[in-house]
PDB file of C-alpha atoms in Angstrom:
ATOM      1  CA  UNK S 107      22.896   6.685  14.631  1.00 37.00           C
ATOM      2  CA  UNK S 108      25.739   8.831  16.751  1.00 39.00           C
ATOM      3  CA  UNK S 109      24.429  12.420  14.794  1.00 47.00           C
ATOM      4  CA  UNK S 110      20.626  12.183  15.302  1.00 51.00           C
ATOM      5  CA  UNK S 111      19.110  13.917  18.630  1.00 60.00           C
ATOM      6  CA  UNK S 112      17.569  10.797  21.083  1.00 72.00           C
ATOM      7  CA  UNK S 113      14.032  10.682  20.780  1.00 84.00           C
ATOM      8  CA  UNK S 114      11.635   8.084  22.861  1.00 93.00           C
ATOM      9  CA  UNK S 115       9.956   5.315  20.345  1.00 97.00           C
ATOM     10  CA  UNK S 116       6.863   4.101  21.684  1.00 97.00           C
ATOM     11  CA  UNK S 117       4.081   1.459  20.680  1.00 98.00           C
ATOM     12  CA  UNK S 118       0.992   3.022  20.076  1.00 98.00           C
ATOM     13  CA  UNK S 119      -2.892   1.889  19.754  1.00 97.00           C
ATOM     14  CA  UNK S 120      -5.850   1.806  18.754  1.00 97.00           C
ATOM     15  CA  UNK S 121      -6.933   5.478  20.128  1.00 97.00           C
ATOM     16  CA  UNK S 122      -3.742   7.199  17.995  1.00 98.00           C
ATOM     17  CA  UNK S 123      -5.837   6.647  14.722  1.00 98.00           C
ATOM     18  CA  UNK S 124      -7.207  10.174  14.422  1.00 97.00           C
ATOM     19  CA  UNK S 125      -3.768  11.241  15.367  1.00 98.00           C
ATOM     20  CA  UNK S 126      -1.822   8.882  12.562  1.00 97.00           C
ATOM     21  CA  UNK S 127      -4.657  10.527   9.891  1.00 97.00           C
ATOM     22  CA  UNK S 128      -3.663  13.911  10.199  1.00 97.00           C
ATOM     23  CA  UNK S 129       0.065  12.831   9.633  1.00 97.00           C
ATOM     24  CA  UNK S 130      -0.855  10.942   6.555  1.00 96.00           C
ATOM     25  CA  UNK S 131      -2.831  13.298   5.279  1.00 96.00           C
ATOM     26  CA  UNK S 132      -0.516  15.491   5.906  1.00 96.00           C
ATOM     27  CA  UNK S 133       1.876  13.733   3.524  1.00 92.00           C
ATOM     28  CA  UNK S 134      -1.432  13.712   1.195  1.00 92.00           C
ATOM     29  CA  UNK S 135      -1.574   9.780   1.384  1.00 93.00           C
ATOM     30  CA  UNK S 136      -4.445   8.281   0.187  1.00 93.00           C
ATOM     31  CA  UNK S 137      -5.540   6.567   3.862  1.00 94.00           C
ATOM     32  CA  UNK S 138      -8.686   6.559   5.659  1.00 95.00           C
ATOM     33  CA  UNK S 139      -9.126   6.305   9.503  1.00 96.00           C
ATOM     34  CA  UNK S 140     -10.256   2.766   9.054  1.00 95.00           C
ATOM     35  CA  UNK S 141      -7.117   2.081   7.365  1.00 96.00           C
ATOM     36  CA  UNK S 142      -5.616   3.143  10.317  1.00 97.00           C
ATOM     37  CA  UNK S 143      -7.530   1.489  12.889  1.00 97.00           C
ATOM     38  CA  UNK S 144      -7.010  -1.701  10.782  1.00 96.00           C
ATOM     39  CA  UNK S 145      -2.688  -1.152  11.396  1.00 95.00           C
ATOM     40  CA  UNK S 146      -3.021  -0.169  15.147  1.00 97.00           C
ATOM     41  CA  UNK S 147      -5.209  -2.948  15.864  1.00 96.00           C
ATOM     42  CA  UNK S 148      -3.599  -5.773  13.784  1.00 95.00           C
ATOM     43  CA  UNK S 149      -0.089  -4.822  13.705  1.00 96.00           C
ATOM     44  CA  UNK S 150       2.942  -3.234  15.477  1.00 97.00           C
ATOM     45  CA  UNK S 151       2.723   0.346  15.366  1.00 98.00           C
ATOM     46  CA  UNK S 152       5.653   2.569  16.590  1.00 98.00           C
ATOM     47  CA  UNK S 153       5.626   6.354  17.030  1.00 98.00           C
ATOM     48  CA  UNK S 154       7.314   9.242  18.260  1.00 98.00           C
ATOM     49  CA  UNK S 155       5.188  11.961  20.333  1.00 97.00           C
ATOM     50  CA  UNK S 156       6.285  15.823  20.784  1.00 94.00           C
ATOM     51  CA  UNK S 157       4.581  16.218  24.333  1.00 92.00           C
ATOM     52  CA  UNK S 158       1.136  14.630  23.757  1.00 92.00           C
ATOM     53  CA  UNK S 159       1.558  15.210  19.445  1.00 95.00           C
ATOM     54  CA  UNK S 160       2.311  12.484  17.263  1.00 97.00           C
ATOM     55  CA  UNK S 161       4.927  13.617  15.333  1.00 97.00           C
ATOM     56  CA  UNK S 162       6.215  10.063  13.027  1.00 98.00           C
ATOM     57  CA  UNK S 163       5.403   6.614  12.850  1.00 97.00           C
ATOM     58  CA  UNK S 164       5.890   3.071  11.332  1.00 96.00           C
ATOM     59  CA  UNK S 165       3.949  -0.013  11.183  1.00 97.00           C
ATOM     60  CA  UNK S 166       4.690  -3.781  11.046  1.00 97.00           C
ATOM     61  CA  UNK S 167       1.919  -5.642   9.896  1.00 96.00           C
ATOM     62  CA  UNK S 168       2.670  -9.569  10.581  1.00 95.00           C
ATOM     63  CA  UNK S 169       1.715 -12.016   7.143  1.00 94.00           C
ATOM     64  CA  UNK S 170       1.946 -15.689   7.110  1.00 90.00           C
ATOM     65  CA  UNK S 171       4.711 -17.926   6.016  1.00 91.00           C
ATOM     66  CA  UNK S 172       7.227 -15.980   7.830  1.00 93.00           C
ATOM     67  CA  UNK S 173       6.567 -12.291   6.503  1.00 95.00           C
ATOM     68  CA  UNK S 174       5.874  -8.939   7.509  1.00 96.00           C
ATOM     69  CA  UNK S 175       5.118  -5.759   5.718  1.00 96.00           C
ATOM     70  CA  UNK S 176       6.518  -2.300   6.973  1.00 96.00           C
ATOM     71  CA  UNK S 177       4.507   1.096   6.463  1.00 94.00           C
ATOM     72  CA  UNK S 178       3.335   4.526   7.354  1.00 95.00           C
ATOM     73  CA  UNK S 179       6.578   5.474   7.802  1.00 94.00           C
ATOM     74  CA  UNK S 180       5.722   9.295   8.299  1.00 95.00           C
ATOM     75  CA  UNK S 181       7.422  12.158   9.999  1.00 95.00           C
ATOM     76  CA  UNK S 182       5.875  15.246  10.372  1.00 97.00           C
ATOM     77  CA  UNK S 183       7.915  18.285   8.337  1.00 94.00           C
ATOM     78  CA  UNK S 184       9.050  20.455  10.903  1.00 93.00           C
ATOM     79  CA  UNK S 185      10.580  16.847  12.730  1.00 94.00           C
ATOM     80  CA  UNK S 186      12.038  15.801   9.628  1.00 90.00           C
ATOM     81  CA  UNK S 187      15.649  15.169   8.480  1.00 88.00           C
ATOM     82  CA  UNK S 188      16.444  14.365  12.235  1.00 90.00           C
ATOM     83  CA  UNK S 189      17.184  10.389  11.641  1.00 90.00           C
ATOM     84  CA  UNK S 190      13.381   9.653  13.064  1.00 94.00           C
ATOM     85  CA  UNK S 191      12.285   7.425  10.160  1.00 92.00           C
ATOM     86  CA  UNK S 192      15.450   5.409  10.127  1.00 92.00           C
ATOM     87  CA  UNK S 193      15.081   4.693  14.359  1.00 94.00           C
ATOM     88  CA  UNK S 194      11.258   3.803  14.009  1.00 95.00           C
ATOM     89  CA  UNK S 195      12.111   1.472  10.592  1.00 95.00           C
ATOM     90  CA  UNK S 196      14.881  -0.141  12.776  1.00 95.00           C
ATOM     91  CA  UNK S 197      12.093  -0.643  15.429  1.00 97.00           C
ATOM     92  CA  UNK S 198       9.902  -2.200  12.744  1.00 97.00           C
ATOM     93  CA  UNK S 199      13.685  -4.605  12.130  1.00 97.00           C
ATOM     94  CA  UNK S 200      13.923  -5.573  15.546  1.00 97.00           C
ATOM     95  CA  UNK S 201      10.124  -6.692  16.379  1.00 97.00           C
ATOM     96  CA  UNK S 202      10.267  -8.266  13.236  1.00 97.00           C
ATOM     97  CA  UNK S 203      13.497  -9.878  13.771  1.00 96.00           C
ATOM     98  CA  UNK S 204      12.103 -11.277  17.067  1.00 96.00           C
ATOM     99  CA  UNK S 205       9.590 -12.966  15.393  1.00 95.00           C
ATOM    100  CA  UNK S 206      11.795 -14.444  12.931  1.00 95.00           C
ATOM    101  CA  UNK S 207       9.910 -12.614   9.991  1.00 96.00           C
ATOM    102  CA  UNK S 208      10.873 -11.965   6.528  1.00 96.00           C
ATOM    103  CA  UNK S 209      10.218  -8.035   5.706  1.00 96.00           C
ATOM    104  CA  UNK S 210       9.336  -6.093   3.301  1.00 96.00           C
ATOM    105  CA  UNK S 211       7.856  -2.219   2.298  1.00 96.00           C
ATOM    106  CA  UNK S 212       7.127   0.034  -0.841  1.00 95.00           C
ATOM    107  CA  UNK S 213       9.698   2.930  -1.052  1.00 92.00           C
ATOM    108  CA  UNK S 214       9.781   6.451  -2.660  1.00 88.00           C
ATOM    109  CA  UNK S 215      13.257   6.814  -4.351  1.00 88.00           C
ATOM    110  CA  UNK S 216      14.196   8.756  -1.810  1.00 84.00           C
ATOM    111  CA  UNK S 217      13.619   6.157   0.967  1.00 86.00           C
ATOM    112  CA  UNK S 218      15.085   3.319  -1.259  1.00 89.00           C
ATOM    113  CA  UNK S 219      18.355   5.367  -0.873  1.00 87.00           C
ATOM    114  CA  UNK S 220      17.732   5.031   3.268  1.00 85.00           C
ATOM    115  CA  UNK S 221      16.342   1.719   3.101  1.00 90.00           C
ATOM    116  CA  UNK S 222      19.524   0.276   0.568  1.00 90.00           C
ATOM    117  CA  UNK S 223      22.056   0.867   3.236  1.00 91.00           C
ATOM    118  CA  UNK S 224      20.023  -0.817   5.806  1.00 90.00           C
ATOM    119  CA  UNK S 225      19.948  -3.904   4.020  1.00 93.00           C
ATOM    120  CA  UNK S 226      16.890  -3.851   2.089  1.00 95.00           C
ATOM    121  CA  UNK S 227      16.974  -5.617  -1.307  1.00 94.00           C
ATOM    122  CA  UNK S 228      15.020  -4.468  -4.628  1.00 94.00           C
ATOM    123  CA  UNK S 229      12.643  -6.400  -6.015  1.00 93.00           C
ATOM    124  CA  UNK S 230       9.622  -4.894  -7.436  1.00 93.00           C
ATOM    125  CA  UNK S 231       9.205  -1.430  -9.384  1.00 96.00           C
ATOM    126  CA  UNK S 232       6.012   0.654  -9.079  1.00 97.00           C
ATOM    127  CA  UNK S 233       4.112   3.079 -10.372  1.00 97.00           C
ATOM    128  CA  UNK S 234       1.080   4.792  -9.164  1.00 97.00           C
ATOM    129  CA  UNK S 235      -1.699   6.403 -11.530  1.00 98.00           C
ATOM    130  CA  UNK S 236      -3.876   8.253 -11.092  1.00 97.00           C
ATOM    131  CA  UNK S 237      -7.255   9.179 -13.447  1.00 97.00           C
ATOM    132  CA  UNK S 238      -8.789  12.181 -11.851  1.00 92.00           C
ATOM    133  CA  UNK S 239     -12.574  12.178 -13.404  1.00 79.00           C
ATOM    134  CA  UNK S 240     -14.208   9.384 -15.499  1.00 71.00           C
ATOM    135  CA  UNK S 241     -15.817  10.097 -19.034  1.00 68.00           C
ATOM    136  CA  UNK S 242     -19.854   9.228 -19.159  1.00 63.00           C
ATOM    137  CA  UNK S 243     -19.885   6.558 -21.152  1.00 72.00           C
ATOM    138  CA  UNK S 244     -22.729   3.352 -21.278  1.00 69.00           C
ATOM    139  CA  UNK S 245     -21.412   1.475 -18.449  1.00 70.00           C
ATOM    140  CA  UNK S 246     -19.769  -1.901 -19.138  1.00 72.00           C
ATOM    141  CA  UNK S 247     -20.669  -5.429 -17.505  1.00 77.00           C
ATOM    142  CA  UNK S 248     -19.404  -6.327 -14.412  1.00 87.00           C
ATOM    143  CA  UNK S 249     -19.589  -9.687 -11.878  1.00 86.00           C
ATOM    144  CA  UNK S 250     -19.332  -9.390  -8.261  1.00 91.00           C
ATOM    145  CA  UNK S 251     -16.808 -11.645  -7.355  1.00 93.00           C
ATOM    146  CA  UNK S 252     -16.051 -12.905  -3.702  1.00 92.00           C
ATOM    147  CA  UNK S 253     -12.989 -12.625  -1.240  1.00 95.00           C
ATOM    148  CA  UNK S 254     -11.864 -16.405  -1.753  1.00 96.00           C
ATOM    149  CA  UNK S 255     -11.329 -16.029  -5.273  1.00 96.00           C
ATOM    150  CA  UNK S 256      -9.210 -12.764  -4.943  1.00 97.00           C
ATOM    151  CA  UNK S 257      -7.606 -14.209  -1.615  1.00 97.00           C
ATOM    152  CA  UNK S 258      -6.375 -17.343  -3.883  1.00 96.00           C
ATOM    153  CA  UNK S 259      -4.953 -14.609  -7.066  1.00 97.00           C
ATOM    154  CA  UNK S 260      -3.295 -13.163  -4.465  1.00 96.00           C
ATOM    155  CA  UNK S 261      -1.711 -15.846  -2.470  1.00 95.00           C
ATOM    156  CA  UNK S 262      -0.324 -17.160  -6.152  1.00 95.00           C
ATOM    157  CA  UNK S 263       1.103 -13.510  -6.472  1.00 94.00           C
ATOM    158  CA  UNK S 264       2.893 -13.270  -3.301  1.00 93.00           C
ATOM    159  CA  UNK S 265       3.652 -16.204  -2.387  1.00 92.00           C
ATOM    160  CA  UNK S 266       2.093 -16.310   1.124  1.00 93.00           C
ATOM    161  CA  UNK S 267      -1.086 -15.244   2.753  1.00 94.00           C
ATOM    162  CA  UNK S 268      -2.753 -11.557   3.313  1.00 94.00           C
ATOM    163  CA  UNK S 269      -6.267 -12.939   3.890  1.00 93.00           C
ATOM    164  CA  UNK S 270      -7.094 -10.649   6.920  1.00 93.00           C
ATOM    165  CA  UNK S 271      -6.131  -7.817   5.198  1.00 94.00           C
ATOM    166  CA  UNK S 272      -8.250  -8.299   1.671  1.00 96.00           C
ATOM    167  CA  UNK S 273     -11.081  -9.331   3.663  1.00 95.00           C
ATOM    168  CA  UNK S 274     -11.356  -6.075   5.903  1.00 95.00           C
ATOM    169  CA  UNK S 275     -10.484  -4.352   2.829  1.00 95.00           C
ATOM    170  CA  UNK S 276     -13.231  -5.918   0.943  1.00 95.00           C
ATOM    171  CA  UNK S 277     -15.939  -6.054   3.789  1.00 95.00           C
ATOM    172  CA  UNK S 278     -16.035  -2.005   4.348  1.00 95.00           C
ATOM    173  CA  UNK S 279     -19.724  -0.484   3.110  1.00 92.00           C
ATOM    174  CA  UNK S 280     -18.463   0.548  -0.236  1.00 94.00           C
ATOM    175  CA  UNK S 281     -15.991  -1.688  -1.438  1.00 96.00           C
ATOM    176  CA  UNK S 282     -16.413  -4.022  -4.423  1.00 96.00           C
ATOM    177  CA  UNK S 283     -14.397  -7.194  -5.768  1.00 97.00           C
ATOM    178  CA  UNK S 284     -15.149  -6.875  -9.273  1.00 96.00           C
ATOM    179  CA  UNK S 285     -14.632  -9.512 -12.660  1.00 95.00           C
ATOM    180  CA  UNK S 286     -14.677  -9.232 -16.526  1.00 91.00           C
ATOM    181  CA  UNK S 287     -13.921 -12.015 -17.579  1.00 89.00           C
ATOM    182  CA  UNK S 288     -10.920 -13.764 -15.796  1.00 92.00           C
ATOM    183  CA  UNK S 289      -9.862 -10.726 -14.527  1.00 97.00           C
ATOM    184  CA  UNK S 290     -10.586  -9.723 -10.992  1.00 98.00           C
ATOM    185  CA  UNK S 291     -10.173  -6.643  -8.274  1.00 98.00           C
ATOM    186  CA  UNK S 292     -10.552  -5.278  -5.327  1.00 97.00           C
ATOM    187  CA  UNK S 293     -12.495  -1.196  -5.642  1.00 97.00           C
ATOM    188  CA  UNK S 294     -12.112   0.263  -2.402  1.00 96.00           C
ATOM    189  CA  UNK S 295     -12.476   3.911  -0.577  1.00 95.00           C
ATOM    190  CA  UNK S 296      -9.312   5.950   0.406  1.00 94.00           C
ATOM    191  CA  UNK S 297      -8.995   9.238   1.783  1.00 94.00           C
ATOM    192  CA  UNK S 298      -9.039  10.927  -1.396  1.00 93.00           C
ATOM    193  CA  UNK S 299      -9.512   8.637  -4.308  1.00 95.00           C
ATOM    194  CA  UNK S 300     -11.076   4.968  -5.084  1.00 95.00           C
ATOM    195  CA  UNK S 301      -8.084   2.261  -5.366  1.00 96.00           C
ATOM    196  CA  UNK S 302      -8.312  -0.021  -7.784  1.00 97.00           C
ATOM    197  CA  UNK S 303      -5.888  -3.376  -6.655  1.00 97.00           C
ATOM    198  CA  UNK S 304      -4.580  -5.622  -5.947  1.00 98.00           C
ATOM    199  CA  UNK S 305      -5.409  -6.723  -9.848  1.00 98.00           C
ATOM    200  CA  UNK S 306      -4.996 -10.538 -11.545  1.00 98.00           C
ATOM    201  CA  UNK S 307      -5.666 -11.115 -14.636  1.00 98.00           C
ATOM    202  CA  UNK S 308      -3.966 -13.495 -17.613  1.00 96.00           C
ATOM    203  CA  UNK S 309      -3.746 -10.905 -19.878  1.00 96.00           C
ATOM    204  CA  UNK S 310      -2.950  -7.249 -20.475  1.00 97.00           C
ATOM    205  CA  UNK S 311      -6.209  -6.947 -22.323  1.00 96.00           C
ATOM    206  CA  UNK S 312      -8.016  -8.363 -19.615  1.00 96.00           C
ATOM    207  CA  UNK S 313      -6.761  -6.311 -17.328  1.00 98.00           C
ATOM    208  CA  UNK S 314      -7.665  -2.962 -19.006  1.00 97.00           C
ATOM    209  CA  UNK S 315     -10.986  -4.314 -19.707  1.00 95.00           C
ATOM    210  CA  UNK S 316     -11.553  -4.258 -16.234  1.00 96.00           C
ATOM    211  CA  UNK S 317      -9.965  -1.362 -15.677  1.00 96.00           C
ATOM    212  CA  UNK S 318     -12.068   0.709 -18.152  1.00 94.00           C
ATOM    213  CA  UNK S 319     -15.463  -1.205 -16.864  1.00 93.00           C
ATOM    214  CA  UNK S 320     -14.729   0.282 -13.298  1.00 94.00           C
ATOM    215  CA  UNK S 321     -14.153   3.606 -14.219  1.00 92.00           C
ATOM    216  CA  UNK S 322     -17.524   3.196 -16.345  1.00 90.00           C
ATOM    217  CA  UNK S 323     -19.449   2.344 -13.065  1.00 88.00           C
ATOM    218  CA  UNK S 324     -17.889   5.062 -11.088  1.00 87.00           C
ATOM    219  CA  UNK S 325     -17.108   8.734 -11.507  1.00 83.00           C
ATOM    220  CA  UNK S 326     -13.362   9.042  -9.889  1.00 83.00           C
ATOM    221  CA  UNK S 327     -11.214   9.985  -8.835  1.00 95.00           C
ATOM    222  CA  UNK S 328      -8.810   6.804  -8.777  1.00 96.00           C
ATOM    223  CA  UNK S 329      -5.268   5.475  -8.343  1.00 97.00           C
ATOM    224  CA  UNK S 330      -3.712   2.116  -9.339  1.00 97.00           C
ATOM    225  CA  UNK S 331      -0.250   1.048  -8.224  1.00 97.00           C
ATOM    226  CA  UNK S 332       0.651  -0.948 -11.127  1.00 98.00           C
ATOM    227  CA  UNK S 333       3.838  -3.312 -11.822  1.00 97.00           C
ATOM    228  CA  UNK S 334       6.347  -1.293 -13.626  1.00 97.00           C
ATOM    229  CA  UNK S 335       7.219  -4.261 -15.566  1.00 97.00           C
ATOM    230  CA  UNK S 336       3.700  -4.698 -17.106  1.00 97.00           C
ATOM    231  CA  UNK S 337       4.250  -1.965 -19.918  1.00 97.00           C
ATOM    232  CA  UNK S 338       1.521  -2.532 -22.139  1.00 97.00           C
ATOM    233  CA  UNK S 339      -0.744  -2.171 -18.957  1.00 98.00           C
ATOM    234  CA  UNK S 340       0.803   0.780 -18.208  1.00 98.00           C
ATOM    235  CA  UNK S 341       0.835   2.019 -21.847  1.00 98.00           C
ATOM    236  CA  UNK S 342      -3.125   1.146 -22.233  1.00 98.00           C
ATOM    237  CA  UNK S 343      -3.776   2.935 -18.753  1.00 98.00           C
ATOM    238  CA  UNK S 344      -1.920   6.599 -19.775  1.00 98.00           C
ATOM    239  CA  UNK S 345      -3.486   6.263 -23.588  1.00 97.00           C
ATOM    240  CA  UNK S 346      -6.810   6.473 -21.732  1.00 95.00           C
ATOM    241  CA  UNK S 347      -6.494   9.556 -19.538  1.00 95.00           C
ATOM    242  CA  UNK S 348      -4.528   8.104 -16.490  1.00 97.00           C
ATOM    243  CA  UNK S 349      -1.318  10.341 -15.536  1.00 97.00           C
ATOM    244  CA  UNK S 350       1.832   8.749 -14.174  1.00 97.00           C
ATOM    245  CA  UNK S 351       2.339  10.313 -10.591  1.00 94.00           C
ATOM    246  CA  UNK S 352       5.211   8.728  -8.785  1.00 93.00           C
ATOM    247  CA  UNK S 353       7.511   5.301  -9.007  1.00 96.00           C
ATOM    248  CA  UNK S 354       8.154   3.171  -5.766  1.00 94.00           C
ATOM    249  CA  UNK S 355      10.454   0.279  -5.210  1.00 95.00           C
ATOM    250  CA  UNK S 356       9.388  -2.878  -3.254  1.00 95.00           C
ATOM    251  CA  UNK S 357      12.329  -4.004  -1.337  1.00 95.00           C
ATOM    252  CA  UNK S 358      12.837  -6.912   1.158  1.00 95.00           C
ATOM    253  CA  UNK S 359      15.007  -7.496   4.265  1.00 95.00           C
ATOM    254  CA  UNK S 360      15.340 -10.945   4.710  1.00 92.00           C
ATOM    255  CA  UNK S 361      15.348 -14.057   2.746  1.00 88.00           C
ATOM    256  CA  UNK S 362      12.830 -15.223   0.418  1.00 85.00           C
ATOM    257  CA  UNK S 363      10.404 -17.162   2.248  1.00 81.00           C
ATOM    258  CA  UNK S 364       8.266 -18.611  -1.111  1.00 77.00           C
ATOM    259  CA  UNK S 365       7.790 -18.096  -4.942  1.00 83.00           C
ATOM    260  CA  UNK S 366       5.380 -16.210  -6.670  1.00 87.00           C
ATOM    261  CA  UNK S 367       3.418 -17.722  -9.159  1.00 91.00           C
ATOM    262  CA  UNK S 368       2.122 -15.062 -10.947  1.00 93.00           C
ATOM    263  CA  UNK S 369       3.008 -11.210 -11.721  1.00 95.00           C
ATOM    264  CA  UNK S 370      -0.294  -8.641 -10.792  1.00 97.00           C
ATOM    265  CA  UNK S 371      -1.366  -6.038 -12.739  1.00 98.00           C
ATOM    266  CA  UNK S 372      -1.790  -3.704  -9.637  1.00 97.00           C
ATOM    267  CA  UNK S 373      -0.955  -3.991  -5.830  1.00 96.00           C
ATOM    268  CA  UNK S 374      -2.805  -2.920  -3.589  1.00 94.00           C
ATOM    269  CA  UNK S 375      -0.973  -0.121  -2.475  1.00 88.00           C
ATOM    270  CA  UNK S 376       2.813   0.831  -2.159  1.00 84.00           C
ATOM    271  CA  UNK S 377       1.546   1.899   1.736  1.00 77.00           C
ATOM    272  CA  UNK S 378      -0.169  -1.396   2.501  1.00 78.00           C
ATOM    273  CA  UNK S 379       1.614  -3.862   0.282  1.00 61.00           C
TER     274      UNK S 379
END
């Protein structure tokens, strides 16, 4: 790190939400405030300040079962380029290392090339769509479903346990853990669009069933983040309006700390995991 300029890392809190909002909407991420508030107060934020502005930070978010998810990595434009995101990533490496946790983050492919050479191993591919307006059509039958039974999908996807996370997700005034049939997801607000995911189902079918009764229920706009390697998902999802907007990579530093038992239809977001 001999050619970047020294800059002071520091932890930050609960009060730097506002602050960490502008920078992701600055980056036109889909985060909320609450989002935010969720990171600062549950995780291991690090950021770098120009005077009293936050100019870049990144989060590690503790699991269970040994694992840890890195995000909102963000720098600023004019402070970009200057090695930042590397130094508050390594940050993320050494609280995490501390703690003896497995990690792991969604990358652009442009960070995949920065996070490669730091050790970082691919494992999932992503892409995120996006379906800007929904058509009015007779809405389709839905079941409210409950946080235990998407909490147990998703501990069979990943292998460990993200139960604080779904259930803040899923307690928030508009959110909704929907079913058709035995397919099941999480609805919830962002900054500019409704997220569909994470998203289970045992079948393709199923899960586009689902998929088309949300958008039935609710006018848009929405994203999905769905597994690259699911290609009649995807292929149903861009026959029926939704537009391909970016790929990510999910990469881990560590060792495998347990075995999935089942591939999702859709995450629930490459900036949350």
């Amino acid at each position: 790190m001999a050619d970047t300029e020294p800059v002071a890392i520091v932890e930050l809190g609960v009060n730097d939400a506002a602050a960490g909002l502008a920078l992701s909407t600055e980056a036109r991420w889909n985060q909320n405030e609450a989002d935010w508030r969720f990171f600062l107060t549950n995780g291991i934020v690090f950021g770098v300040r120009d005077g009293t502005h936050l100019v870049a930070t990144a989060a590690l978010l503790p699991y269970s079962a040994g694992n840890a998810w890195i995000s909102m990595v963000l720098v600023t434009e004019r402070w970009r380029r200057r090695g930042i995101a590397t130094r508050l990533v390594d940050a993320c490496l050494d609280a995490a290392g501390q703690r003896g946790l497995t990690t792991w983050l969604d990358a652009t492919p442009a960070g995949a090339t920065v996070y490669g050479p730091l050790g970082f191993t691919p494992t999932l591919e992503l892409r995120r769509l996006r379906l800007e307006h929904s058509t009015h059509e007779a809405p389709a039958t839905l079941a409210t479903s409950d946080i235990g039974a998407l909490s147990a999908r998703d501990r069979r996807a990943m292998g460990f346990e993200r139960n604080a996370l779904l259930a803040e997700f899923g307690a928030r005034s508009k959110s909704r853990i929907l079913s058709h049939g035995n397919a099941i997801a999480l609805v919830r607000d962002g900054r500019i669009a409704r997220h569909i995911g994470p998203l289970f189902a045992d079948s393709g079918a199923d899960a586009l069933a689902l998929v088309d009764a949300i958008r039935r229920t609710e006018s848009g706009p929405f994203l999905i983040d769905a597994i690259a390697s699911q290609e009649p998902f995807i292929a149903g999802l861009t026959g029926a309006g939704w537009n391909i907007e970016r790929p990510f990579q999910r990469m881990r530093f560590g060792r495998a700390t347990a075995q999935s038992e089942e591939l999702p239809f859709a995450v629930a977001g490459p900036e949350f995991g």
